[in-house]
Short mmCIF file of C-alpha atoms in Angstrom, two decimals:
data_model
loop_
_atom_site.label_atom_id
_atom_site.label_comp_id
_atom_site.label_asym_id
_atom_site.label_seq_id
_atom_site.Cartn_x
_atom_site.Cartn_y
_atom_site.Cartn_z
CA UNK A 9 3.30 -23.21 -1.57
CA UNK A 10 3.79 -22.95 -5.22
CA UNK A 11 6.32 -21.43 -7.07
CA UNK A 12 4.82 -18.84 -8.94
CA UNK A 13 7.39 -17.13 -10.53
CA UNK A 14 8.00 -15.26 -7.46
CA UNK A 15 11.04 -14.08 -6.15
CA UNK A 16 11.96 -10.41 -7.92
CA UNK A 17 12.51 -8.66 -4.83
CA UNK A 18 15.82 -8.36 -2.54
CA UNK A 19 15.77 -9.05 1.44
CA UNK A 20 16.74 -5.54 1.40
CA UNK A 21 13.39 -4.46 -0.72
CA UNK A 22 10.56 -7.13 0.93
CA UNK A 23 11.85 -5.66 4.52
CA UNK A 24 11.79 -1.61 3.46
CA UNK A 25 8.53 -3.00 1.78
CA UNK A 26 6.86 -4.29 5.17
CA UNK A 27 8.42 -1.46 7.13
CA UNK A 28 6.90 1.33 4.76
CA UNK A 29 3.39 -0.20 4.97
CA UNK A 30 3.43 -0.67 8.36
CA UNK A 31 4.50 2.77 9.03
CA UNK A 32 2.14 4.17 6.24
CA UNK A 33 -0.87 2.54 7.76
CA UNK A 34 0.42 3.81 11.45
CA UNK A 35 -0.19 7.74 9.93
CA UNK A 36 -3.34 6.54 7.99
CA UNK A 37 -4.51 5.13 11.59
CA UNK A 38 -4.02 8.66 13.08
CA UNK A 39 -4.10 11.21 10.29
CA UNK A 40 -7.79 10.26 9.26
CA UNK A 41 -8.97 9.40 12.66
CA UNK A 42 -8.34 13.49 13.16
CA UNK A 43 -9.49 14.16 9.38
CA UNK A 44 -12.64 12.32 9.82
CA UNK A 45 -12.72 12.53 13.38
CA UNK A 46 -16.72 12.35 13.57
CA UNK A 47 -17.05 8.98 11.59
CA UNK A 48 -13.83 7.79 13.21
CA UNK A 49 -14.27 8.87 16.69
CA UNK A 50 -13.76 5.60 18.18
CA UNK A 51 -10.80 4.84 16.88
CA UNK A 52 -9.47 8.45 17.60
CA UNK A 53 -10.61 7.60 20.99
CA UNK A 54 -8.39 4.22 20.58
CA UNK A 55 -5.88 6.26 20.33
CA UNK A 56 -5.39 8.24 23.03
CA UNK A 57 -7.58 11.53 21.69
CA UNK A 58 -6.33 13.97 19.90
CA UNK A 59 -2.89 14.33 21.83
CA UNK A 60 -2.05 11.05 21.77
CA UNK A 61 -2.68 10.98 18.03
CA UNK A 62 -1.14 14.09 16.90
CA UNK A 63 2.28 12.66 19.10
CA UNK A 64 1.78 8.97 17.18
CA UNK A 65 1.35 10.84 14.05
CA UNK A 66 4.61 12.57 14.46
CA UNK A 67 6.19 9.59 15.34
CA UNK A 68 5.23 7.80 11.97
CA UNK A 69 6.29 11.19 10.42
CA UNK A 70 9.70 10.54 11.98
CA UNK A 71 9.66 7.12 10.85
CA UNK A 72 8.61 8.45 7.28
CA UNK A 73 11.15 10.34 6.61
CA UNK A 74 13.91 7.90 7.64
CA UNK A 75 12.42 5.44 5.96
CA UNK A 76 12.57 7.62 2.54
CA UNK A 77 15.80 8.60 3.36
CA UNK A 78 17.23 5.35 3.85
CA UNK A 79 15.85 4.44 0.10
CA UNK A 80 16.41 7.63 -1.70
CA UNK A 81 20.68 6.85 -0.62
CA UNK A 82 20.22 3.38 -1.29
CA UNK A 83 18.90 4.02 -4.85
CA UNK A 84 21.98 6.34 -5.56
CA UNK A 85 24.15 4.89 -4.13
CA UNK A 86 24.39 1.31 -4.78
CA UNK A 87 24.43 -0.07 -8.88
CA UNK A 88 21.73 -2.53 -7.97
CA UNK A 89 19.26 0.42 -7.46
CA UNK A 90 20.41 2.51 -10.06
CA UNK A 91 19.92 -0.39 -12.08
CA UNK A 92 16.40 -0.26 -11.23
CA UNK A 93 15.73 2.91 -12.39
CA UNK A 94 15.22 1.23 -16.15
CA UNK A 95 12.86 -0.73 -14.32
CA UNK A 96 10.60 1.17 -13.33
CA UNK A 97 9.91 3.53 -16.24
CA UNK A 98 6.49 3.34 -18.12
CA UNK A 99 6.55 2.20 -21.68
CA UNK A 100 4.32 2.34 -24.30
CA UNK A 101 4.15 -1.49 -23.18
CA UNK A 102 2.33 -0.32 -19.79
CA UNK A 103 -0.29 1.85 -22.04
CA UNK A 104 -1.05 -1.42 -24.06
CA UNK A 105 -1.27 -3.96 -20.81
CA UNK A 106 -4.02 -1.07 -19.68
CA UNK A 107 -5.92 -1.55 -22.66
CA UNK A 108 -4.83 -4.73 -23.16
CA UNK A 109 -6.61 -5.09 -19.61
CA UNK A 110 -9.59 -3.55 -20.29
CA UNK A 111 -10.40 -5.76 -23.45
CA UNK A 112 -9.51 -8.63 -21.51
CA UNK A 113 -12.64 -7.87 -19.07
CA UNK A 114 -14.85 -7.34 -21.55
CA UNK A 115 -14.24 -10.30 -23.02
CA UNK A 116 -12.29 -9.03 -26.09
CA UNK A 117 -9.00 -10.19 -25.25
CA UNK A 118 -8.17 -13.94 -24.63
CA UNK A 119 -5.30 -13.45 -21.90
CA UNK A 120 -3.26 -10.35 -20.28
CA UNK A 121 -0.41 -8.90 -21.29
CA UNK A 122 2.88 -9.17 -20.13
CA UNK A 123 2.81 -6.00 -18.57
CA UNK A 124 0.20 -6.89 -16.52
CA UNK A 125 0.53 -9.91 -15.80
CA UNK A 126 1.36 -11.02 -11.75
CA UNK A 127 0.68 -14.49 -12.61
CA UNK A 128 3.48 -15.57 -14.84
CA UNK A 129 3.52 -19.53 -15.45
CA UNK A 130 6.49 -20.82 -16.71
CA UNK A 131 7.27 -18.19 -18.99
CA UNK A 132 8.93 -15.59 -16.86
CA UNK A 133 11.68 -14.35 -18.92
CA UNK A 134 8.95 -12.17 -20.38
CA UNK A 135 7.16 -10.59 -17.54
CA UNK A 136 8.84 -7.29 -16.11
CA UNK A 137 9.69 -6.82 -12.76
CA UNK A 138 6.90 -4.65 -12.30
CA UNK A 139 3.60 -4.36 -14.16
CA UNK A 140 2.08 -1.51 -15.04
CA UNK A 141 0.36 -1.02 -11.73
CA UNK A 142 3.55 -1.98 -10.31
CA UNK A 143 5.09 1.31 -12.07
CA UNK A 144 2.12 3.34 -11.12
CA UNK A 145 2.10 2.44 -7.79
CA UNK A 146 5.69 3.43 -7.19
CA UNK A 147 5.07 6.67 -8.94
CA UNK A 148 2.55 8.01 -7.37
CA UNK A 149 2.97 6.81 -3.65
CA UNK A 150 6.84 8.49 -4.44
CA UNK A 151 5.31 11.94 -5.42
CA UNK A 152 2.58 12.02 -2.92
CA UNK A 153 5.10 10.22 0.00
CA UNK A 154 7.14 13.10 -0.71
CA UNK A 155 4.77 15.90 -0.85
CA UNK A 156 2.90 14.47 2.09
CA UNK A 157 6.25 14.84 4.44
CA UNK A 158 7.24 18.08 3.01
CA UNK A 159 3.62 19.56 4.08
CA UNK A 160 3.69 17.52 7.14
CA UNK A 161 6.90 19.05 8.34
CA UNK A 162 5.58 22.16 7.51
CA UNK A 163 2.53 22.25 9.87
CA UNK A 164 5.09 20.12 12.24
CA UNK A 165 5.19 23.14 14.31
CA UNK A 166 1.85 25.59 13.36
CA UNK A 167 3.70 28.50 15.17
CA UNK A 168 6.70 28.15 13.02
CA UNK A 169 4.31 27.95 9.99
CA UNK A 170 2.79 31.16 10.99
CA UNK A 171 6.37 32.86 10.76
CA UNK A 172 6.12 32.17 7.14
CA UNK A 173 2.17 33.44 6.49
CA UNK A 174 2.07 35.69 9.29
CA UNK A 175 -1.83 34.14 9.74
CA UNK A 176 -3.12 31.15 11.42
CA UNK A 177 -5.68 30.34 8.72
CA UNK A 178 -2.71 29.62 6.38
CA UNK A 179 -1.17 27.14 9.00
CA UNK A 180 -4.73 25.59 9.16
CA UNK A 181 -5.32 25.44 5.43
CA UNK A 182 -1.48 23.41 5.07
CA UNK A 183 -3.52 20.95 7.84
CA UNK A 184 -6.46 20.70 5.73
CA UNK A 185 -4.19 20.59 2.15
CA UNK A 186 -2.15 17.90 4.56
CA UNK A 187 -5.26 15.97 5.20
CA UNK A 188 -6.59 16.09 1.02
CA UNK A 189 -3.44 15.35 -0.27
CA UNK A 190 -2.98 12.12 1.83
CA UNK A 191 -6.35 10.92 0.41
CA UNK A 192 -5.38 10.36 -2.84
CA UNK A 193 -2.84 7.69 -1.33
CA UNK A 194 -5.02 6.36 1.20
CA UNK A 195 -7.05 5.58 -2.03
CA UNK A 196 -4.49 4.06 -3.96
CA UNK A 197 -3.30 1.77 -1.07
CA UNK A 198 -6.91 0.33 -0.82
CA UNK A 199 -6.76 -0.39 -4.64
CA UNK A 200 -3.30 -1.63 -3.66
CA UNK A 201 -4.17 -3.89 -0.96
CA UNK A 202 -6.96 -5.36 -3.23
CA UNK A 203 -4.72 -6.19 -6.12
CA UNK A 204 -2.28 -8.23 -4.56
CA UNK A 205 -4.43 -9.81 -2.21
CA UNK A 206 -7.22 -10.97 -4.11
CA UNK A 207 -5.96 -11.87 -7.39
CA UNK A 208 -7.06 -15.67 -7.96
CA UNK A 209 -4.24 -17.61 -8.23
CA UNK A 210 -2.24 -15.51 -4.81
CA UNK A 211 -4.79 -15.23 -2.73
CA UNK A 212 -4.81 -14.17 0.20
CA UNK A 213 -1.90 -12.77 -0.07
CA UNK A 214 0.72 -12.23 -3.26
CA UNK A 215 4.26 -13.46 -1.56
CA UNK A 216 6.52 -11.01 -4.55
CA UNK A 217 6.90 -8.55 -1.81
CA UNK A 218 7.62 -10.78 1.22
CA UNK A 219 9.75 -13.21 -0.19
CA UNK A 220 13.10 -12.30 -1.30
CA UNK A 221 14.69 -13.76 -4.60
CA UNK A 222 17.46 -15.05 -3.22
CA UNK A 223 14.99 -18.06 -1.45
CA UNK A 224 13.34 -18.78 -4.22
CA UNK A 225 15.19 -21.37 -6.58
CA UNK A 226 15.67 -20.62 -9.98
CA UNK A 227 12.93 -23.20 -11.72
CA UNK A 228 9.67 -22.58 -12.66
CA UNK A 229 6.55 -23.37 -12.50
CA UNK A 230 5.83 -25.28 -15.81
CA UNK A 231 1.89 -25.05 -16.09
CA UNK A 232 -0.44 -21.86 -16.53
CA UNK A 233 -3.21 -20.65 -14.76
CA UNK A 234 -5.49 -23.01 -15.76
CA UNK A 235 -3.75 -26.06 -13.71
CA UNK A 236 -4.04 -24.10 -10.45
CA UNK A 237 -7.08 -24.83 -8.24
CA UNK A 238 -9.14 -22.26 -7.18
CA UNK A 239 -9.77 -21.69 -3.16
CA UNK A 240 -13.25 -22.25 -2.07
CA UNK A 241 -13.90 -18.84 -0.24
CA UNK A 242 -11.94 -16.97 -3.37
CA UNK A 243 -15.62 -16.14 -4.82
CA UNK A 244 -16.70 -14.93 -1.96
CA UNK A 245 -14.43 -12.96 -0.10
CA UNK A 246 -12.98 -11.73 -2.92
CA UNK A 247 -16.61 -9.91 -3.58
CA UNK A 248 -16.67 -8.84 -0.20
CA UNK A 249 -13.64 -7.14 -0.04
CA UNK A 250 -14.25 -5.74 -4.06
CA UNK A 251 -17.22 -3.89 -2.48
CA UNK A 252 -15.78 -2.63 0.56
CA UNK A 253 -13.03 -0.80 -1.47
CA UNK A 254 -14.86 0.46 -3.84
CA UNK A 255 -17.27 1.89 -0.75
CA UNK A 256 -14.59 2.68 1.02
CA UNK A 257 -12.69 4.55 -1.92
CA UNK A 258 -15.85 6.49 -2.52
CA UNK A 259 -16.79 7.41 0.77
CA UNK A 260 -13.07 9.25 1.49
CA UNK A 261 -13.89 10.82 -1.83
CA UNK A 262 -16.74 12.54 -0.85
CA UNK A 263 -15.72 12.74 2.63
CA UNK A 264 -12.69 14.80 1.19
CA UNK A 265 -14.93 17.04 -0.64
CA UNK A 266 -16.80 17.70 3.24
CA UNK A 267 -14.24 17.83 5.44
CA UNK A 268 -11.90 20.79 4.97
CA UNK A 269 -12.47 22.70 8.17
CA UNK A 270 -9.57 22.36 11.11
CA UNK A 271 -9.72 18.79 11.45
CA UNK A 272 -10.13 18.17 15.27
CA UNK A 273 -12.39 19.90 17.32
CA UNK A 274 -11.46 20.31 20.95
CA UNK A 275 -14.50 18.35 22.04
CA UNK A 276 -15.45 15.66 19.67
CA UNK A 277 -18.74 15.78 17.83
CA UNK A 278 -20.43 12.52 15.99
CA UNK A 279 -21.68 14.19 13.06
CA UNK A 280 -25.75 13.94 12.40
CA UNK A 281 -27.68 13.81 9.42
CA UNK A 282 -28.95 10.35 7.76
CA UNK A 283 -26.46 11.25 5.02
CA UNK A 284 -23.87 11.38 7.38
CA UNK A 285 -24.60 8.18 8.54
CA UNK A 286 -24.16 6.46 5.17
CA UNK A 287 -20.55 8.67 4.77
CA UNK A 288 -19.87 7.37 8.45
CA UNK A 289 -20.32 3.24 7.18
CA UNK A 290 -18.77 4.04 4.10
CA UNK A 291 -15.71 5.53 5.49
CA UNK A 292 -15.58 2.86 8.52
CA UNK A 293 -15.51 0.41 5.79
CA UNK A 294 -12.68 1.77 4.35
CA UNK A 295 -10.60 1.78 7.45
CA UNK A 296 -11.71 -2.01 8.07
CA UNK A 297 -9.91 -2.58 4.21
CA UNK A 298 -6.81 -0.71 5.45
CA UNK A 299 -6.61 -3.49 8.28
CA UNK A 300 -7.01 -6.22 6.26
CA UNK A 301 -4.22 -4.65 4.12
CA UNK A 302 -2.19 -4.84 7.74
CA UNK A 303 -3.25 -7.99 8.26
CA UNK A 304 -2.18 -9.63 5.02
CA UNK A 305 1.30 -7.72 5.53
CA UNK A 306 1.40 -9.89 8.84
CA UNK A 307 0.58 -13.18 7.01
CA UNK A 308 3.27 -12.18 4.18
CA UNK A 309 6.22 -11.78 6.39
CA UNK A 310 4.72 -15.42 8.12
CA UNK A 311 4.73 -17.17 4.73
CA UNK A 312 8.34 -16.26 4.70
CA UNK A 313 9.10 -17.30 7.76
CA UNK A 314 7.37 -20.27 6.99
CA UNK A 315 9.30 -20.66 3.76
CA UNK A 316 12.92 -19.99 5.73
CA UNK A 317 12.25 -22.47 7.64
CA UNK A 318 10.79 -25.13 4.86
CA UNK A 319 14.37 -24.65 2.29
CA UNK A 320 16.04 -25.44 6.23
CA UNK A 321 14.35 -28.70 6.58
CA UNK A 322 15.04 -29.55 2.90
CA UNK A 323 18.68 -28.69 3.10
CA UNK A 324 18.89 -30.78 6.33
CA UNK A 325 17.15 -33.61 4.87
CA UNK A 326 19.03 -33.44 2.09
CA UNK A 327 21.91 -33.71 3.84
CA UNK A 328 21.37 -36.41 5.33
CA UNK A 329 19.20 -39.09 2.64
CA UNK A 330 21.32 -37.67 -0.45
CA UNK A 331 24.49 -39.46 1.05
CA UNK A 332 23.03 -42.60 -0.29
CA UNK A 333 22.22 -41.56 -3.80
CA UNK A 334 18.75 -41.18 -2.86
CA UNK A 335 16.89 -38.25 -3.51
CA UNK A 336 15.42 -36.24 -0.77
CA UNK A 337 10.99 -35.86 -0.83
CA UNK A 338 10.57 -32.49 -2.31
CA UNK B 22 22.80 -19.17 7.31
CA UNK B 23 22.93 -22.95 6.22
CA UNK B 24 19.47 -23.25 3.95
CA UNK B 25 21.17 -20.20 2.32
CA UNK B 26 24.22 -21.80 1.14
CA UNK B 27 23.46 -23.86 -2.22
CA UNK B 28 20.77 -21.39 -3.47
CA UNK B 29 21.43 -19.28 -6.43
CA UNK B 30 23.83 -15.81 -6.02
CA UNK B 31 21.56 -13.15 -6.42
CA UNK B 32 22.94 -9.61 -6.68
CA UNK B 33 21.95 -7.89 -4.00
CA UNK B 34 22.75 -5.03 -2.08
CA UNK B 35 26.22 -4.46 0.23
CA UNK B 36 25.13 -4.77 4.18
CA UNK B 37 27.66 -1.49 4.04
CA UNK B 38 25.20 0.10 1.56
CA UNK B 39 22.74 -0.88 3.51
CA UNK B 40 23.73 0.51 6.92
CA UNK B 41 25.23 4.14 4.89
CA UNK B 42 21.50 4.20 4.16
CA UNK B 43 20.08 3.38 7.30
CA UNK B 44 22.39 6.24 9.29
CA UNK B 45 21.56 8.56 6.52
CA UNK B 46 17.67 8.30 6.28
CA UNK B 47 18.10 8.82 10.32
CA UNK B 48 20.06 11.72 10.04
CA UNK B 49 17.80 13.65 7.31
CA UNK B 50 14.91 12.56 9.91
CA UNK B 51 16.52 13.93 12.90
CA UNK B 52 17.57 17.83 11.00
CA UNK B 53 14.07 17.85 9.09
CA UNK B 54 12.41 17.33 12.22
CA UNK B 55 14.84 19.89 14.45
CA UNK B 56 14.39 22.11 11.42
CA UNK B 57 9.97 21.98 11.23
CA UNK B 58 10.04 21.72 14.81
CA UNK B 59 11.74 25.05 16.03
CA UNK B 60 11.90 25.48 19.70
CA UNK B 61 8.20 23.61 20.25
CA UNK B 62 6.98 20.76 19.15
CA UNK B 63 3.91 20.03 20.30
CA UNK B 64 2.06 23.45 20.25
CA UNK B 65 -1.12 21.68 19.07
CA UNK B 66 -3.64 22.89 22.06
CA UNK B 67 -3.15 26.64 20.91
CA UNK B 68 -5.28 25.43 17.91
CA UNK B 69 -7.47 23.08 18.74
CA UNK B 70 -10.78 24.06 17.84
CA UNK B 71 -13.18 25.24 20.21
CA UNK B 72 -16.97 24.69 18.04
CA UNK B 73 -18.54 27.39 20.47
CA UNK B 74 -15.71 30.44 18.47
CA UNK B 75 -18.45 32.39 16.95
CA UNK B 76 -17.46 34.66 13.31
CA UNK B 77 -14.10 33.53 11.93
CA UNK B 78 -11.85 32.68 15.31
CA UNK B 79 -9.71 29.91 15.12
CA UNK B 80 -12.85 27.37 15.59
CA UNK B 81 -14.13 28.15 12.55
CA UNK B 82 -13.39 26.66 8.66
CA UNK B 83 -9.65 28.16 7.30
CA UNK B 84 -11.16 29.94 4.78
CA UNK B 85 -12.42 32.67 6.92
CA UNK B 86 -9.74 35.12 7.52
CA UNK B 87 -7.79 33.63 5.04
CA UNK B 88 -5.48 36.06 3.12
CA UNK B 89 -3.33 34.02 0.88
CA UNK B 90 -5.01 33.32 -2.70
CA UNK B 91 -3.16 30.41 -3.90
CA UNK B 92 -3.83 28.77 -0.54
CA UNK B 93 -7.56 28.58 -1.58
CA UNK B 94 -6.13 27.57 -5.43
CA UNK B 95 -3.89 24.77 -3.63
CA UNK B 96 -7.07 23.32 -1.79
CA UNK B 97 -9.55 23.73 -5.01
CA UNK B 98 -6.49 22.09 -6.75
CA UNK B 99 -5.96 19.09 -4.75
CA UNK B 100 -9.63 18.78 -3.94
CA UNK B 101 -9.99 18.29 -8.31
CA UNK B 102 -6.96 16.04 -7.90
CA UNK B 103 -8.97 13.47 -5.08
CA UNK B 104 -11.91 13.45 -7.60
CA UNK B 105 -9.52 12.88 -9.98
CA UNK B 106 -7.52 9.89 -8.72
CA UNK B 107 -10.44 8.65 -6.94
CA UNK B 108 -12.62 7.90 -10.32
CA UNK B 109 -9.18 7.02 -12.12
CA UNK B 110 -8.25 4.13 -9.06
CA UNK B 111 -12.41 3.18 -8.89
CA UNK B 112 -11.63 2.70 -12.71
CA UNK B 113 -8.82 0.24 -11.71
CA UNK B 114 -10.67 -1.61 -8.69
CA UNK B 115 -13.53 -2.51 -11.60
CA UNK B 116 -10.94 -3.41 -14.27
CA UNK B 117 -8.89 -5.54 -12.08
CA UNK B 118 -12.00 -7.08 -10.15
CA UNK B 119 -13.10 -7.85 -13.30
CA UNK B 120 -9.47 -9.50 -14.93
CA UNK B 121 -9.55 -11.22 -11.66
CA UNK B 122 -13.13 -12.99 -12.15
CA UNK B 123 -11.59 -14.17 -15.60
CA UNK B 124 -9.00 -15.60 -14.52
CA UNK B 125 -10.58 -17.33 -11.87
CA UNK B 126 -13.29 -18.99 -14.31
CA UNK B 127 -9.83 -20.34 -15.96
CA UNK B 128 -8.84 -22.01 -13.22
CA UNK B 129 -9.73 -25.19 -11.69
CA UNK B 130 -13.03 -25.32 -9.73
CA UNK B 131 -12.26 -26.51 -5.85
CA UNK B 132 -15.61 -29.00 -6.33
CA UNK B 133 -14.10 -30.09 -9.15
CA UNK B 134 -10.93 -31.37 -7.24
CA UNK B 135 -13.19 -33.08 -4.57
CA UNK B 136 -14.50 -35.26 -7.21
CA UNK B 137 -10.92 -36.30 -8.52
CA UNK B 138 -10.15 -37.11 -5.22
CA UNK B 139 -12.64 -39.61 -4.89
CA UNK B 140 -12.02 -41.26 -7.91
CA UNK B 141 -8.91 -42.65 -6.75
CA UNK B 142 -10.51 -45.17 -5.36
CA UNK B 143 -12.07 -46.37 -8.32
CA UNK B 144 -15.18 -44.19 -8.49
CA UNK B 145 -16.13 -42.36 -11.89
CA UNK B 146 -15.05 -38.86 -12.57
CA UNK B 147 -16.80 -36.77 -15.74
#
């Protein structure tokens, strides 16, 4: 593995990290199999129908909201995550590494900068924690995480919700407002899950979020990107997987725009229409992104694993070969 | 643990930070969810949709019978918002599919390695 200048998060962080997604993509799973329940039927069906989703859903929802409370006392409680605070607030740096960014793709920009840089060479006193995505992401999956579980505990119970609004429609329209909210995040995690696994010099997967700093020695890599070699499939897969998000981004899009009605009907329909068809790939691609985003979240916490168990070797080799002034293999 | 022992002290955070947190995010789980959940939780089958409801019953879109005006302004609202955000994070997906192309051309080509490899033994390399 190289040592990329990785190694910002704590153990504490990379774990909440792989807990959140997998929890996330649990309620993705089941929310839009019910949301588009005609071009997701068979996973809905996967599922356990409609009650068995609605009961995982609630589960995740549980697991949500511990989850966010677990961080939310964490970050006020302890000075390490108050100290992050300073961390993670936009600059006028973050505006420039966006430009910066899009001059750099059209060829009007020799490197990127700082900002948003995840590849940092040997210079990594001057790349932030985060970059600007980095700060982006945690913004807006914060707001919408947030409003998400508020709404969701709202049409927990639709009877209770009908206390409030004394109708039914309004308990159906928090479902539907439920359901479009959450697709602005399901959005941004497939942008997500594109970023840090297909970036040249990570792929497949980026290990910042899976491997804690405190295994990761404090040298760095000396070279830049240019001494790294690129993997064979890279090209390819990385096109691949380009396309399916940005199919998959645009077919929840439009789907969104669709499908506001109660989302599951007590006897599931597969939706007609040629045009639907098209909506039904597109969206079915999407999904097949979100898994890969699981997947590579599986392969993350392995290359730690893997790591662990790599420093354990070294330290018992060098145990036992540095006795006679030798130096132990790498 | 032993492979832990002569790498650098990182600040991290307290185990009894860590556990405070733990109990607490829990416990806000357990009263939101006694709180949204009332007396029934899963109440679900009074609503499901039945698609043969004719004129505005509960098997038919929200907006029929709906009396609450910025319900409908919430739903135009976040519908605007998904355009949005989606064009905004399509915007991203190009840009960074397109800084990652660059930076791949700057990197070593795989072939490229193949051919040092051979010339270990000798063989010419260009």
């Amino acid at each position: 593995m190289t040592n990329l200048d990785h190694g910002k998060f704590t153990r504490v962080t990379t774990t909440f990290h792989s807990l959140l997604a997998l929890d996330v993509f649990l309620l993705f799973f089941t929310g839009y199999s019910l949301t588009f329940n005609d071009e997701l039927w068979w996973l809905l069906t996967l599922m356990g129908g409609a009650e068995g989703v609605t009961a995982l859903h609630r589960v995740a929802g549980f697991g949500l909201i511990s989850l966010i409370g677990f961080w939310a006392i964490l970050m006020l409680t302890t000075d390490t995550g108050r100290s992050n605070f300073r961390a993670i607030v936009p600059t006028g740096d973050d505006v420039r590494a966006f430009i910066q960014d899009v001059q750099f793709v059209l060829g009007n920009a020799d490197e990127r900068h700082p900002n948003a840089k995840q590849f940092a060479g040997g210079d990594h006193e001057s790349i932030p924690l985060l970059s600007y995505i980095g700060k982006g992401v945690v913004f807006i999956f914060a707001i919408e995480l947030f409003l998400l579980t508020i709404s969701g505990l709202l049409i927990w119970s639709k009877t209770g919700l009908m206390q409030y609004f004394g109708t039914k429609t309004a308990a159906m329209a928090f479902v539907v407002f439920h359901g479009l909210l959450g697709v602005i995040m399901l959005m941004g995690v497939m942008f997500h899950v594109f970023e840090h696994g297909f970036h040249p010099a990570f792929y497949p997967v980026e290990p910042k979020a899976f491997i804690p700093r405190e295994l990761i020695p404090e040298t760095h890599a000396d070279g830049d990107i240019s001494d790294l070699t690129l993997a064979p499939s890279w090209n390819t897969v990385s096109n691949v997987m380009g396309a399916l998000t940005v199919v998959g981004i645009v077919s929840v899009m439009i789907g969104s725009i669709f499908d506001e009605g109660y989302p599951v009907p007590r006897e599931l329909t597969v939706g007609g229409g040629p045009e639907h068809l098209l909506l039904t790939v597109g969206i079915n691609a999407g999904i097949f992104v979100l898994f890969v985003g699981l997947v590579l979240s599986m392969y993350g916490n392995l290359l730690r694993v893997r790591w662990e168990r790599r420093l354990e070797e070294e330290r018992e080799s060098g145990r036992t070969t540095a006795t006679d002034g030798g130096t132990p293999d790498d | 643990m032993s492979y832990e022992s002569d790498l650098p002290e990182t600040s991290s955070y307290s185990p009894t930070a860590v556990a405070i947190s733990a109990v607490g995010g829990i416990a806000l789980a357990l009263v939101s969810v006694w709180w949204a959940a009332g007396t029934a939780v899963f109440y679900e089958g009074l609503f499901r949709i039945s698609p043969t409801v004719d004129g505005g019953g509960v098997g038919t879109d929200w907006v029929v019978g709906n009396t609450v005006p910025w319900l409908d302004f919430l739903i135009a609202f976040i519908h605007a918002a998904d355009v949005l955000m989606g064009l905004f994070i399509l915007l991203m997906v190009f840009v960074h599919w397109g800084a990652f192309r660059r930076l791949a051309a700057q990197m070593q080509d795989p072939e490229e390695e193949r051919r040092e490899a051979v010339a270990t033994d000798g063989g010419e390399t260009e």
